[in-house]
Amino acid sequence: MSLLDQINSPADIKGMSVDELTAVCAEMRSALLKKLSARGGHIGPNLGMVEAIVAMHYVFDAPTDKIVYDVSHQSYPHKMLTGRMKAFTEPEHYSDVTGYTNPAESPYDLFSVGHTSTSVALAAGLAKARDIEGGKENVIAVIGDASLGGGEAFEGLNYGSTLGTNFIVIVNDNQMSIAENHGGLYADLRLLRNSNGTAEPNFFRSVGYGYRYVRYGNDLRSLIEAFRAVKDIDHPVVVHINTMKGLGLPAAESNKEAFHYAGPFDLKTGAPAVADNTEDYTDIFAKHMLERMKADDRVVVVNAGTPGAIGFTPERRREAGHRFVDVGIAEQMAVGMSAGLAKGGARPMVGLVATFLQRAYDQLSQDVAINRQPAAFTTFYTGMFGMTDETHLGIFDIALLSNIPNLIYLAPTCREEYVAMMDWALTQDSCPVAVRTPGGPVVSSPNREILTDYSKPRYEVISEGGDVAIIGVGCMLNRALEAASLMEQEGKTPTVINPRIVTQLDTATLDRLRNYRLVITVEDGILDGGFGQKVAQYLGDAPVEVKCLGLDKHFYNRYNPAELARQSGLDPDQIAELAK
Amino acid sequence: MSLLDQINSPADIKGMSVDELTAVCAEMRSALLKKLSARGGHIGPNLGMVEAIVAMHYVFDAPTDKIVYDVSHQSYPHKMLTGRMKAFTEPEHYSDVTGYTNPAESPYDLFSVGHTSTSVALAAGLAKARDIEGGKENVIAVIGDASLGGGEAFEGLNYGSTLGTNFIVIVNDNQMSIAENHGGLYADLRLLRNSNGTAEPNFFRSVGYGYRYVRYGNDLRSLIEAFRAVKDIDHPVVVHINTMKGLGLPAAESNKEAFHYAGPFDLKTGAPAVADNTEDYTDIFAKHMLERMKADDRVVVVNAGTPGAIGFTPERRREAGHRFVDVGIAEQMAVGMSAGLAKGGARPMVGLVATFLQRAYDQLSQDVAINRQPAAFTTFYTGMFGMTDETHLGIFDIALLSNIPNLIYLAPTCREEYVAMMDWALTQDSCPVAVRTPGGPVVSSPNREILTDYSKPRYEVISEGGDVAIIGVGCMLNRALEAASLMEQEGKTPTVINPRIVTQLDTATLDRLRNYRLVITVEDGILDGGFGQKVAQYLGDAPVEVKCLGLDKHFYNRYNPAELARQSGLDPDQIAELAK
């Protein structure tokens, strides 16, 4: 019987010797490697934190003591120790748990978290609540070095140090973001590591924290000693631990970026179990941007800590050189900086994952849109066919971006439009333009009408029928076209429209639909605040009926996109049925 | 003839001696005092920066050298030196300029700015563009000590130090935010001031900057020397200047909070020219929260650097003690922390100005809404009757908040509903609830039906008529009622509805309107993404016509609310006319 089978809660490791704990760590790492190689997931972050999390649960008394994991990429070992071991040791239970901390799974998980840089703020709230209520428990925020670069982390640290009571921030310094780190702070962290924590300047002290450095952050004895020293401390303190991302998987230790998050892989070689060389939109984006950089010296691609998610592999970053800017996990900076770049005469293209762009709404509105700076943006993993964890949904992008004045948000339906719209965004001077990467696999539609100017809303009327019109946004256009085919089989020809743009209405085209029987809008995001509601309002005083198809406003979690489309009436046969 | 009359551009001060510049500063300060006492404005920030801005324009060569002012509360002296002197010396020209930097006024103004903590990001973009283009100009970000607490400033600093080229950050340390500063960073700034810049830890060095301290930040010689030393520098550097907020107006020097921004005042005594003791909604909020704190030990009010704007005067803050939390200008932290407070068993009420809540959309969605934490929020200066600068508009709040799942956004129409809704928000446990402070003066409507539970959408049908319904959101309900009165004078009785809630539809009530002739929705924000469009979509397949009244999506600037209401068809007679 393995040691792991005996661990149902942290109480089960409390009585162990360090040697026993070391054996537990070894078994945990083996189990993680087995599951991760079969299922994929966040590999490097979890492998690097096994000892630290074992030591935390050994020293602290969760759930009375409260531990908040930043972004929770590193929470698998925590889940193993807190009642969910089988989800990591028994393949038939592998799917029992989500990839993030999840209060629905366990009282040891305090928040559902998937965006970075929030743990210190969340923990500061817990600590303040404790102080008001007269509690004595330890409150612990765990945060990675990369997450420290996000503004919310700084805001949290800055306030947290004024609490004046127990507040423990464990900084997991694995010297990596998803890719490499960027920022002056990281030179200070290096200085601290190289001096065994003794150097000045010390960022953590400068914002008001006591400070303790752990040189061997994968050594249980060092960790236990450090955590014991700060347990029940009466003031805010940072414990800076130096860990090895990917520890125990040689391929992950040597290629940290590839193994931050990956699909199933061969445990011996690290090779992906399924070699996927299918070109996707991120490839199209990155290749095209490299071409644009060659053609125009002013083009700069800006990203916030997720270069791989926008197709900029290490090779492509090397090729782009100083024209590829990664500001760290700092979306506000990426967007704010783009206004400065455009004002300065450069041609910025900011590539951001849609769910993370949410963090820079104000910068997009204030710095960019009010100032009408011709910065370009491309959003990734938009709509319902992107990421499916509740913390990473792309279904809110139209509601968020389409209601900002001065901004144009374009929704290409295929690779030809995608490239053409990005090209136009990078050459026009009138306003900021965002291009929405279509959901799903790459679609090529050479018949789409390409414009040389997308500044004025001009819908593409693909087919013109009698009394029903279907307007399909972005990747939903193909569903509209398929619905039209089904209707044509029954002798009815609907009008099918590619709106191209979701921030402005083509009122001339919409006016032509006023006396139709029915207009159906189809989008792959939430209906509230989206495209269809704008059409419904515009046609609200016309005789035509308007039906808006899309998603109900909800935080869907780990959903199946095909099933959700069906539930939401978005399949072609359902659209055709509605049109009757 | 005064010295000021001879200054049309920075070139006109370049040849001056320091004594002459000193005389210029004295005249500028006199002119500012005269204008500010007559017109009000940002008093303390501008008075404290006269010498620094004169020295900047003396040493640097704008507009070739690029100066970006954070939040631009301190930009009046800059405007005086850059072609807009008359707007500060001649009363008939006082209104010629806006209160913020404004590219439409002058090429010396690079951005329209009114939110804090953006200057370093904007300047970093300018510097990167310069480096790509091979330029040699100086790029200078000016930022106040308080603005450093905002996450975007940290993100900007962290990246900016990696530029490796000329990048000058001038930190205007006047030891104040709008009110007092909060955060561990401020202890470090104090340490640096007290040590004449020599102490460690040094926050600025810790994030990668060269560092220079100016003990007398209102002394021209010291400033000129420091700026000359960093002009054309080949790496990122911080110049930390210690200034006196409000210098030259004794009342402002001694009461910095009251004179951060103020209306017209008596130049001798500092007394407000017009004593305004009218109770407004901020008073109602703050008084009521103090009562709630007495009744419930768990209630905590959280704010992000604008306590006065939510009614928490220094006296009220003293009364609230540790139950009033000001996290500094850090909206992300305020919202993120509220999730931790609620999870920890406290009852947080986060009071934020609507335009600044935009900075925490992601935290509201992720930390709070996904986690269904019962944190309460009150938004201030919502809708079109709040602040009228393009950078401070409250008209986007419904579009931003009403499309977040799990969140309830309530729109009270009067003080009775306002208080009742806040009380419910602070006692329920089901989800986060935001309460929208009504625009305009306080309205008392004892006849409004108060509910004990606002969790389910339930519209209040105030009067029931024949074929027309008018749904008035928040403060627009009274316009709907006035329109109804006008219609009744002509013998027609419309149905008038108070929707109470803007995040969910009361479909049962709306279904009763399906066979009406016309439904009119009236809101005081933008139509796109707002309340009316949700109604229009819901009723899109019904015979009833729907007309949505509200504002076009636009960054209105320094508008007259009454005129904008008229232009937008929001006056009662216009609504009544439409109903015909």
PDB file of N, CA and C in Angstrom, chain A residues 110 112 115 128 132-133 151-152 155 158 161 183-185 188 206 300 322 332-333 343-345 358-359 362-363 366-367 371 391 402 503 533 537 540-541 546-547 553, chain B residues 110 112 115 128 132-133 151-152 155 158 161 183-185 188 206 300 322 332-333 343-345 358-359 362-363 366-367 371 391 402 503 533 537 540-541 546-547 553:
ATOM      1  N   LEU A 110     -10.389  28.009  -1.081  1.00  0.00           N
ATOM      2  CA  LEU A 110     -11.158  29.171  -0.660  1.00  0.00           C
ATOM      3  C   LEU A 110     -11.819  29.902  -1.807  1.00  0.00           C
ATOM      4  N   SER A 112     -12.399  30.056  -6.329  1.00  0.00           N
ATOM      5  CA  SER A 112     -12.170  29.623  -7.701  1.00  0.00           C
ATOM      6  C   SER A 112     -11.305  30.698  -8.344  1.00  0.00           C
ATOM      7  N   HIS A 115      -7.125  33.659 -12.852  1.00  0.00           N
ATOM      8  CA  HIS A 115      -6.362  34.819 -13.312  1.00  0.00           C
ATOM      9  C   HIS A 115      -5.274  35.091 -12.272  1.00  0.00           C
ATOM     10  N   LYS A 128      -8.095  40.884   7.087  1.00  0.00           N
ATOM     11  CA  LYS A 128      -8.828  42.011   7.682  1.00  0.00           C
ATOM     12  C   LYS A 128     -10.108  41.506   8.361  1.00  0.00           C
ATOM     13  N   ILE A 132     -11.034  41.918  12.361  1.00  0.00           N
ATOM     14  CA  ILE A 132     -12.281  42.522  12.850  1.00  0.00           C
ATOM     15  C   ILE A 132     -12.990  41.579  13.805  1.00  0.00           C
ATOM     16  N   GLU A 133     -12.908  40.293  13.485  1.00  0.00           N
ATOM     17  CA  GLU A 133     -13.645  39.307  14.275  1.00  0.00           C
ATOM     18  C   GLU A 133     -12.835  38.782  15.455  1.00  0.00           C
ATOM     19  N   GLY A 151      -0.357  44.195 -11.634  1.00  0.00           N
ATOM     20  CA  GLY A 151      -0.628  45.339 -10.776  1.00  0.00           C
ATOM     21  C   GLY A 151      -1.423  45.011  -9.530  1.00  0.00           C
ATOM     22  N   GLU A 152      -2.369  44.094  -9.639  1.00  0.00           N
ATOM     23  CA  GLU A 152      -3.192  43.782  -8.472  1.00  0.00           C
ATOM     24  C   GLU A 152      -2.328  43.201  -7.353  1.00  0.00           C
ATOM     25  N   GLU A 155      -0.767  46.112  -5.633  1.00  0.00           N
ATOM     26  CA  GLU A 155      -1.781  46.802  -4.822  1.00  0.00           C
ATOM     27  C   GLU A 155      -2.043  46.021  -3.536  1.00  0.00           C
ATOM     28  N   ASN A 158       1.006  46.274  -1.191  1.00  0.00           N
ATOM     29  CA  ASN A 158       1.131  47.623  -0.637  1.00  0.00           C
ATOM     30  C   ASN A 158       0.163  47.816   0.524  1.00  0.00           C
ATOM     31  N   SER A 161       0.767  45.119   3.825  1.00  0.00           N
ATOM     32  CA  SER A 161       1.801  45.385   4.830  1.00  0.00           C
ATOM     33  C   SER A 161       1.322  46.357   5.896  1.00  0.00           C
ATOM     34  N   GLY A 183      10.905  42.359 -16.518  1.00  0.00           N
ATOM     35  CA  GLY A 183      10.650  43.434 -15.560  1.00  0.00           C
ATOM     36  C   GLY A 183      11.827  43.644 -14.632  1.00  0.00           C
ATOM     37  N   GLY A 184      11.988  44.872 -14.207  1.00  0.00           N
ATOM     38  CA  GLY A 184      13.106  45.229 -13.341  1.00  0.00           C
ATOM     39  C   GLY A 184      13.088  44.490 -12.015  1.00  0.00           C
ATOM     40  N   LEU A 185      11.899  44.151 -11.558  1.00  0.00           N
ATOM     41  CA  LEU A 185      11.765  43.409 -10.307  1.00  0.00           C
ATOM     42  C   LEU A 185      12.573  42.116 -10.326  1.00  0.00           C
ATOM     43  N   ASP A 188      16.015  42.250  -9.181  1.00  0.00           N
ATOM     44  CA  ASP A 188      16.107  42.282  -7.712  1.00  0.00           C
ATOM     45  C   ASP A 188      15.941  40.893  -7.119  1.00  0.00           C
ATOM     46  N   SER A 206      10.930  47.015   0.838  1.00  0.00           N
ATOM     47  CA  SER A 206      10.578  48.384   0.435  1.00  0.00           C
ATOM     48  C   SER A 206       9.081  48.628   0.480  1.00  0.00           C
ATOM     49  N   VAL A 300       5.153  46.722 -33.959  1.00  0.00           N
ATOM     50  CA  VAL A 300       5.597  46.121 -32.701  1.00  0.00           C
ATOM     51  C   VAL A 300       4.473  45.248 -32.182  1.00  0.00           C
ATOM     52  N   HIS A 322      13.628  42.828 -30.806  1.00  0.00           N
ATOM     53  CA  HIS A 322      13.112  43.886 -29.925  1.00  0.00           C
ATOM     54  C   HIS A 322      11.758  44.400 -30.382  1.00  0.00           C
ATOM     55  N   GLN A 332      -2.764  45.649 -18.101  1.00  0.00           N
ATOM     56  CA  GLN A 332      -2.990  47.101 -18.075  1.00  0.00           C
ATOM     57  C   GLN A 332      -1.835  47.821 -18.761  1.00  0.00           C
ATOM     58  N   MET A 333      -0.632  47.375 -18.449  1.00  0.00           N
ATOM     59  CA  MET A 333       0.567  47.958 -19.041  1.00  0.00           C
ATOM     60  C   MET A 333       0.587  47.719 -20.542  1.00  0.00           C
ATOM     61  N   LYS A 343       1.070  56.809 -30.233  1.00  0.00           N
ATOM     62  CA  LYS A 343       1.310  58.258 -30.199  1.00  0.00           C
ATOM     63  C   LYS A 343       2.727  58.572 -30.663  1.00  0.00           C
ATOM     64  N   GLY A 344       3.646  57.677 -30.341  1.00  0.00           N
ATOM     65  CA  GLY A 344       5.037  57.878 -30.716  1.00  0.00           C
ATOM     66  C   GLY A 344       5.352  57.483 -32.146  1.00  0.00           C
ATOM     67  N   GLY A 345       4.352  57.035 -32.877  1.00  0.00           N
ATOM     68  CA  GLY A 345       4.570  56.753 -34.290  1.00  0.00           C
ATOM     69  C   GLY A 345       4.805  55.291 -34.625  1.00  0.00           C
ATOM     70  N   GLN A 358      -9.874  41.437 -20.149  1.00  0.00           N
ATOM     71  CA  GLN A 358     -10.815  42.004 -19.179  1.00  0.00           C
ATOM     72  C   GLN A 358     -10.115  42.883 -18.141  1.00  0.00           C
ATOM     73  N   ARG A 359      -8.858  42.535 -17.864  1.00  0.00           N
ATOM     74  CA  ARG A 359      -8.126  43.268 -16.831  1.00  0.00           C
ATOM     75  C   ARG A 359      -7.726  44.657 -17.274  1.00  0.00           C
ATOM     76  N   ASP A 362     -10.279  49.445 -18.547  1.00  0.00           N
ATOM     77  CA  ASP A 362     -10.158  50.888 -18.320  1.00  0.00           C
ATOM     78  C   ASP A 362      -9.068  51.497 -19.197  1.00  0.00           C
ATOM     79  N   GLN A 363      -7.973  50.778 -19.360  1.00  0.00           N
ATOM     80  CA  GLN A 363      -6.889  51.297 -20.190  1.00  0.00           C
ATOM     81  C   GLN A 363      -7.326  51.363 -21.659  1.00  0.00           C
ATOM     82  N   GLN A 366      -9.789  54.419 -21.599  1.00  0.00           N
ATOM     83  CA  GLN A 366      -9.223  55.743 -21.296  1.00  0.00           C
ATOM     84  C   GLN A 366      -7.980  56.057 -22.127  1.00  0.00           C
ATOM     85  N   ASP A 367      -6.958  55.244 -21.958  1.00  0.00           N
ATOM     86  CA  ASP A 367      -5.676  55.565 -22.584  1.00  0.00           C
ATOM     87  C   ASP A 367      -5.775  55.475 -24.110  1.00  0.00           C
ATOM     88  N   ASN A 371      -8.347  58.690 -26.401  1.00  0.00           N
ATOM     89  CA  ASN A 371      -7.281  59.358 -27.145  1.00  0.00           C
ATOM     90  C   ASN A 371      -7.211  58.972 -28.624  1.00  0.00           C
ATOM     91  N   THR A 391     -13.123  30.322 -15.144  1.00  0.00           N
ATOM     92  CA  THR A 391     -12.224  31.461 -14.962  1.00  0.00           C
ATOM     93  C   THR A 391     -11.561  31.920 -16.255  1.00  0.00           C
ATOM     94  N   SER A 402     -17.601  45.942 -27.211  1.00  0.00           N
ATOM     95  CA  SER A 402     -18.447  46.569 -28.229  1.00  0.00           C
ATOM     96  C   SER A 402     -19.154  47.814 -27.727  1.00  0.00           C
ATOM     97  N   THR A 503     -19.134  46.680 -33.260  1.00  0.00           N
ATOM     98  CA  THR A 503     -19.201  47.913 -32.467  1.00  0.00           C
ATOM     99  C   THR A 503     -20.146  48.951 -33.065  1.00  0.00           C
ATOM    100  N   GLN A 533     -28.391  42.233 -29.333  1.00  0.00           N
ATOM    101  CA  GLN A 533     -29.242  43.191 -28.622  1.00  0.00           C
ATOM    102  C   GLN A 533     -29.178  44.575 -29.274  1.00  0.00           C
ATOM    103  N   GLN A 537     -32.515  46.351 -30.619  1.00  0.00           N
ATOM    104  CA  GLN A 537     -32.935  47.713 -30.276  1.00  0.00           C
ATOM    105  C   GLN A 537     -33.186  48.528 -31.535  1.00  0.00           C
ATOM    106  N   GLY A 540     -36.304  47.640 -33.073  1.00  0.00           N
ATOM    107  CA  GLY A 540     -37.393  47.529 -32.092  1.00  0.00           C
ATOM    108  C   GLY A 540     -38.678  48.212 -32.503  1.00  0.00           C
ATOM    109  N   ASP A 541     -38.553  49.221 -33.348  1.00  0.00           N
ATOM    110  CA  ASP A 541     -39.766  49.935 -33.758  1.00  0.00           C
ATOM    111  C   ASP A 541     -40.224  49.513 -35.153  1.00  0.00           C
ATOM    112  N   VAL A 546     -37.397  40.028 -34.199  1.00  0.00           N
ATOM    113  CA  VAL A 546     -35.961  39.796 -34.056  1.00  0.00           C
ATOM    114  C   VAL A 546     -35.732  38.708 -33.002  1.00  0.00           C
ATOM    115  N   LYS A 547     -34.982  37.698 -33.374  1.00  0.00           N
ATOM    116  CA  LYS A 547     -34.611  36.655 -32.403  1.00  0.00           C
ATOM    117  C   LYS A 547     -33.093  36.659 -32.282  1.00  0.00           C
ATOM    118  N   LYS A 553     -26.224  34.610 -19.967  1.00  0.00           N
ATOM    119  CA  LYS A 553     -25.170  35.165 -19.115  1.00  0.00           C
ATOM    120  C   LYS A 553     -24.925  34.216 -17.942  1.00  0.00           C
TER     121      LYS A 553
ATOM    122  N   LEU B 110       0.099  65.422 -24.529  1.00  0.00           N
ATOM    123  CA  LEU B 110       0.198  64.202 -25.331  1.00  0.00           C
ATOM    124  C   LEU B 110      -1.049  63.336 -25.242  1.00  0.00           C
ATOM    125  N   SER B 112      -5.171  62.852 -23.374  1.00  0.00           N
ATOM    126  CA  SER B 112      -6.262  63.223 -22.485  1.00  0.00           C
ATOM    127  C   SER B 112      -6.253  62.215 -21.343  1.00  0.00           C
ATOM    128  N   HIS B 115      -7.621  59.459 -15.257  1.00  0.00           N
ATOM    129  CA  HIS B 115      -7.484  58.359 -14.296  1.00  0.00           C
ATOM    130  C   HIS B 115      -6.008  58.278 -13.901  1.00  0.00           C
ATOM    131  N   LYS B 128       9.638  53.381 -26.087  1.00  0.00           N
ATOM    132  CA  LYS B 128       9.877  52.222 -26.955  1.00  0.00           C
ATOM    133  C   LYS B 128       9.739  52.637 -28.425  1.00  0.00           C
ATOM    134  N   ILE B 132      12.694  52.359 -31.290  1.00  0.00           N
ATOM    135  CA  ILE B 132      12.526  51.660 -32.563  1.00  0.00           C
ATOM    136  C   ILE B 132      12.866  52.577 -33.727  1.00  0.00           C
ATOM    137  N   GLU B 133      12.496  53.838 -33.570  1.00  0.00           N
ATOM    138  CA  GLU B 133      12.685  54.796 -34.665  1.00  0.00           C
ATOM    139  C   GLU B 133      14.050  55.471 -34.619  1.00  0.00           C
ATOM    140  N   GLY B 151      -1.944  49.788  -9.494  1.00  0.00           N
ATOM    141  CA  GLY B 151      -1.230  48.671 -10.105  1.00  0.00           C
ATOM    142  C   GLY B 151      -0.624  48.976 -11.457  1.00  0.00           C
ATOM    143  N   GLU B 152      -1.312  49.790 -12.260  1.00  0.00           N
ATOM    144  CA  GLU B 152      -0.776  50.080 -13.589  1.00  0.00           C
ATOM    145  C   GLU B 152       0.557  50.819 -13.484  1.00  0.00           C
ATOM    146  N   GLU B 155       3.136  48.192 -12.869  1.00  0.00           N
ATOM    147  CA  GLU B 155       3.385  47.452 -14.110  1.00  0.00           C
ATOM    148  C   GLU B 155       4.256  48.276 -15.056  1.00  0.00           C
ATOM    149  N   ASN B 158       7.855  48.490 -13.684  1.00  0.00           N
ATOM    150  CA  ASN B 158       8.534  47.206 -13.793  1.00  0.00           C
ATOM    151  C   ASN B 158       9.046  46.973 -15.214  1.00  0.00           C
ATOM    152  N   SER B 161      11.861  49.920 -16.581  1.00  0.00           N
ATOM    153  CA  SER B 161      13.274  49.826 -16.213  1.00  0.00           C
ATOM    154  C   SER B 161      14.043  48.881 -17.117  1.00  0.00           C
ATOM    155  N   GLY B 183      -0.487  52.532   2.524  1.00  0.00           N
ATOM    156  CA  GLY B 183       0.316  51.500   1.871  1.00  0.00           C
ATOM    157  C   GLY B 183       1.733  51.471   2.402  1.00  0.00           C
ATOM    158  N   GLY B 184       2.303  50.269   2.385  1.00  0.00           N
ATOM    159  CA  GLY B 184       3.664  50.089   2.893  1.00  0.00           C
ATOM    160  C   GLY B 184       4.698  50.908   2.135  1.00  0.00           C
ATOM    161  N   LEU B 185       4.435  51.154   0.865  1.00  0.00           N
ATOM    162  CA  LEU B 185       5.347  51.950   0.056  1.00  0.00           C
ATOM    163  C   LEU B 185       5.600  53.320   0.672  1.00  0.00           C
ATOM    164  N   ASP B 188       8.365  53.625   3.012  1.00  0.00           N
ATOM    165  CA  ASP B 188       9.659  53.690   2.331  1.00  0.00           C
ATOM    166  C   ASP B 188       9.920  55.103   1.797  1.00  0.00           C
ATOM    167  N   SER B 206      14.772  48.971  -6.270  1.00  0.00           N
ATOM    168  CA  SER B 206      14.399  47.547  -6.262  1.00  0.00           C
ATOM    169  C   SER B 206      13.692  47.140  -7.553  1.00  0.00           C
ATOM    170  N   VAL B 300     -17.826  46.527   7.025  1.00  0.00           N
ATOM    171  CA  VAL B 300     -16.588  47.253   6.708  1.00  0.00           C
ATOM    172  C   VAL B 300     -16.827  48.027   5.422  1.00  0.00           C
ATOM    173  N   HIS B 322     -11.168  51.510  12.330  1.00  0.00           N
ATOM    174  CA  HIS B 322     -10.594  50.449  11.502  1.00  0.00           C
ATOM    175  C   HIS B 322     -11.631  49.760  10.628  1.00  0.00           C
ATOM    176  N   GLN B 332      -8.528  47.694  -8.071  1.00  0.00           N
ATOM    177  CA  GLN B 332      -8.472  46.231  -8.188  1.00  0.00           C
ATOM    178  C   GLN B 332      -8.375  45.595  -6.805  1.00  0.00           C
ATOM    179  N   MET B 333      -7.537  46.199  -5.976  1.00  0.00           N
ATOM    180  CA  MET B 333      -7.365  45.705  -4.610  1.00  0.00           C
ATOM    181  C   MET B 333      -8.656  45.854  -3.808  1.00  0.00           C
ATOM    182  N   LYS B 343     -15.662  36.317   2.194  1.00  0.00           N
ATOM    183  CA  LYS B 343     -15.353  34.913   2.470  1.00  0.00           C
ATOM    184  C   LYS B 343     -14.982  34.714   3.938  1.00  0.00           C
ATOM    185  N   GLY B 344     -14.329  35.730   4.497  1.00  0.00           N
ATOM    186  CA  GLY B 344     -13.910  35.649   5.888  1.00  0.00           C
ATOM    187  C   GLY B 344     -15.003  35.991   6.885  1.00  0.00           C
ATOM    188  N   GLY B 345     -16.203  36.280   6.382  1.00  0.00           N
ATOM    189  CA  GLY B 345     -17.313  36.504   7.288  1.00  0.00           C
ATOM    190  C   GLY B 345     -17.639  37.952   7.569  1.00  0.00           C
ATOM    191  N   GLN B 358     -14.389  50.986 -13.301  1.00  0.00           N
ATOM    192  CA  GLN B 358     -13.987  50.386 -14.581  1.00  0.00           C
ATOM    193  C   GLN B 358     -12.647  49.664 -14.477  1.00  0.00           C
ATOM    194  N   ARG B 359     -11.807  50.140 -13.574  1.00  0.00           N
ATOM    195  CA  ARG B 359     -10.470  49.565 -13.447  1.00  0.00           C
ATOM    196  C   ARG B 359     -10.493  48.198 -12.794  1.00  0.00           C
ATOM    197  N   ASP B 362     -12.373  43.105 -14.002  1.00  0.00           N
ATOM    198  CA  ASP B 362     -11.964  41.701 -13.929  1.00  0.00           C
ATOM    199  C   ASP B 362     -12.073  41.160 -12.510  1.00  0.00           C
ATOM    200  N   GLN B 363     -11.725  41.965 -11.537  1.00  0.00           N
ATOM    201  CA  GLN B 363     -11.821  41.529 -10.142  1.00  0.00           C
ATOM    202  C   GLN B 363     -13.290  41.324  -9.749  1.00  0.00           C
ATOM    203  N   GLN B 366     -14.182  38.033 -11.684  1.00  0.00           N
ATOM    204  CA  GLN B 366     -13.485  36.804 -11.281  1.00  0.00           C
ATOM    205  C   GLN B 366     -13.520  36.584  -9.765  1.00  0.00           C
ATOM    206  N   ASP B 367     -12.928  37.520  -9.038  1.00  0.00           N
ATOM    207  CA  ASP B 367     -12.768  37.302  -7.594  1.00  0.00           C
ATOM    208  C   ASP B 367     -14.122  37.286  -6.884  1.00  0.00           C
ATOM    209  N   ASN B 371     -17.049  33.675  -7.689  1.00  0.00           N
ATOM    210  CA  ASN B 371     -17.054  33.086  -6.350  1.00  0.00           C
ATOM    211  C   ASN B 371     -18.318  33.388  -5.551  1.00  0.00           C
ATOM    212  N   THR B 391     -13.023  61.987 -19.341  1.00  0.00           N
ATOM    213  CA  THR B 391     -12.273  60.963 -18.613  1.00  0.00           C
ATOM    214  C   THR B 391     -12.978  60.487 -17.340  1.00  0.00           C
ATOM    215  N   SER B 402     -23.906  45.297 -15.913  1.00  0.00           N
ATOM    216  CA  SER B 402     -25.140  44.518 -16.065  1.00  0.00           C
ATOM    217  C   SER B 402     -24.929  43.232 -16.856  1.00  0.00           C
ATOM    218  N   THR B 503     -29.741  44.038 -14.000  1.00  0.00           N
ATOM    219  CA  THR B 503     -28.980  42.849 -14.395  1.00  0.00           C
ATOM    220  C   THR B 503     -29.862  41.691 -14.827  1.00  0.00           C
ATOM    221  N   GLN B 533     -31.647  47.709 -24.204  1.00  0.00           N
ATOM    222  CA  GLN B 533     -31.386  46.704 -25.236  1.00  0.00           C
ATOM    223  C   GLN B 533     -31.754  45.301 -24.768  1.00  0.00           C
ATOM    224  N   GLN B 537     -34.420  43.112 -26.785  1.00  0.00           N
ATOM    225  CA  GLN B 537     -34.196  41.732 -27.234  1.00  0.00           C
ATOM    226  C   GLN B 537     -35.313  40.820 -26.737  1.00  0.00           C
ATOM    227  N   GLY B 540     -38.316  41.284 -28.645  1.00  0.00           N
ATOM    228  CA  GLY B 540     -38.059  41.357 -30.092  1.00  0.00           C
ATOM    229  C   GLY B 540     -38.997  40.516 -30.929  1.00  0.00           C
ATOM    230  N   ASP B 541     -39.549  39.473 -30.330  1.00  0.00           N
ATOM    231  CA  ASP B 541     -40.452  38.614 -31.106  1.00  0.00           C
ATOM    232  C   ASP B 541     -41.918  38.901 -30.795  1.00  0.00           C
ATOM    233  N   VAL B 546     -40.673  48.654 -29.429  1.00  0.00           N
ATOM    234  CA  VAL B 546     -39.829  49.047 -28.299  1.00  0.00           C
ATOM    235  C   VAL B 546     -38.941  50.199 -28.732  1.00  0.00           C
ATOM    236  N   LYS B 547     -38.969  51.268 -27.961  1.00  0.00           N
ATOM    237  CA  LYS B 547     -38.064  52.393 -28.215  1.00  0.00           C
ATOM    238  C   LYS B 547     -37.184  52.564 -26.988  1.00  0.00           C
ATOM    239  N   LYS B 553     -23.407  56.063 -27.714  1.00  0.00           N
ATOM    240  CA  LYS B 553     -22.079  55.674 -27.236  1.00  0.00           C
ATOM    241  C   LYS B 553     -21.066  56.712 -27.696  1.00  0.00           C
TER     242      LYS B 553
END
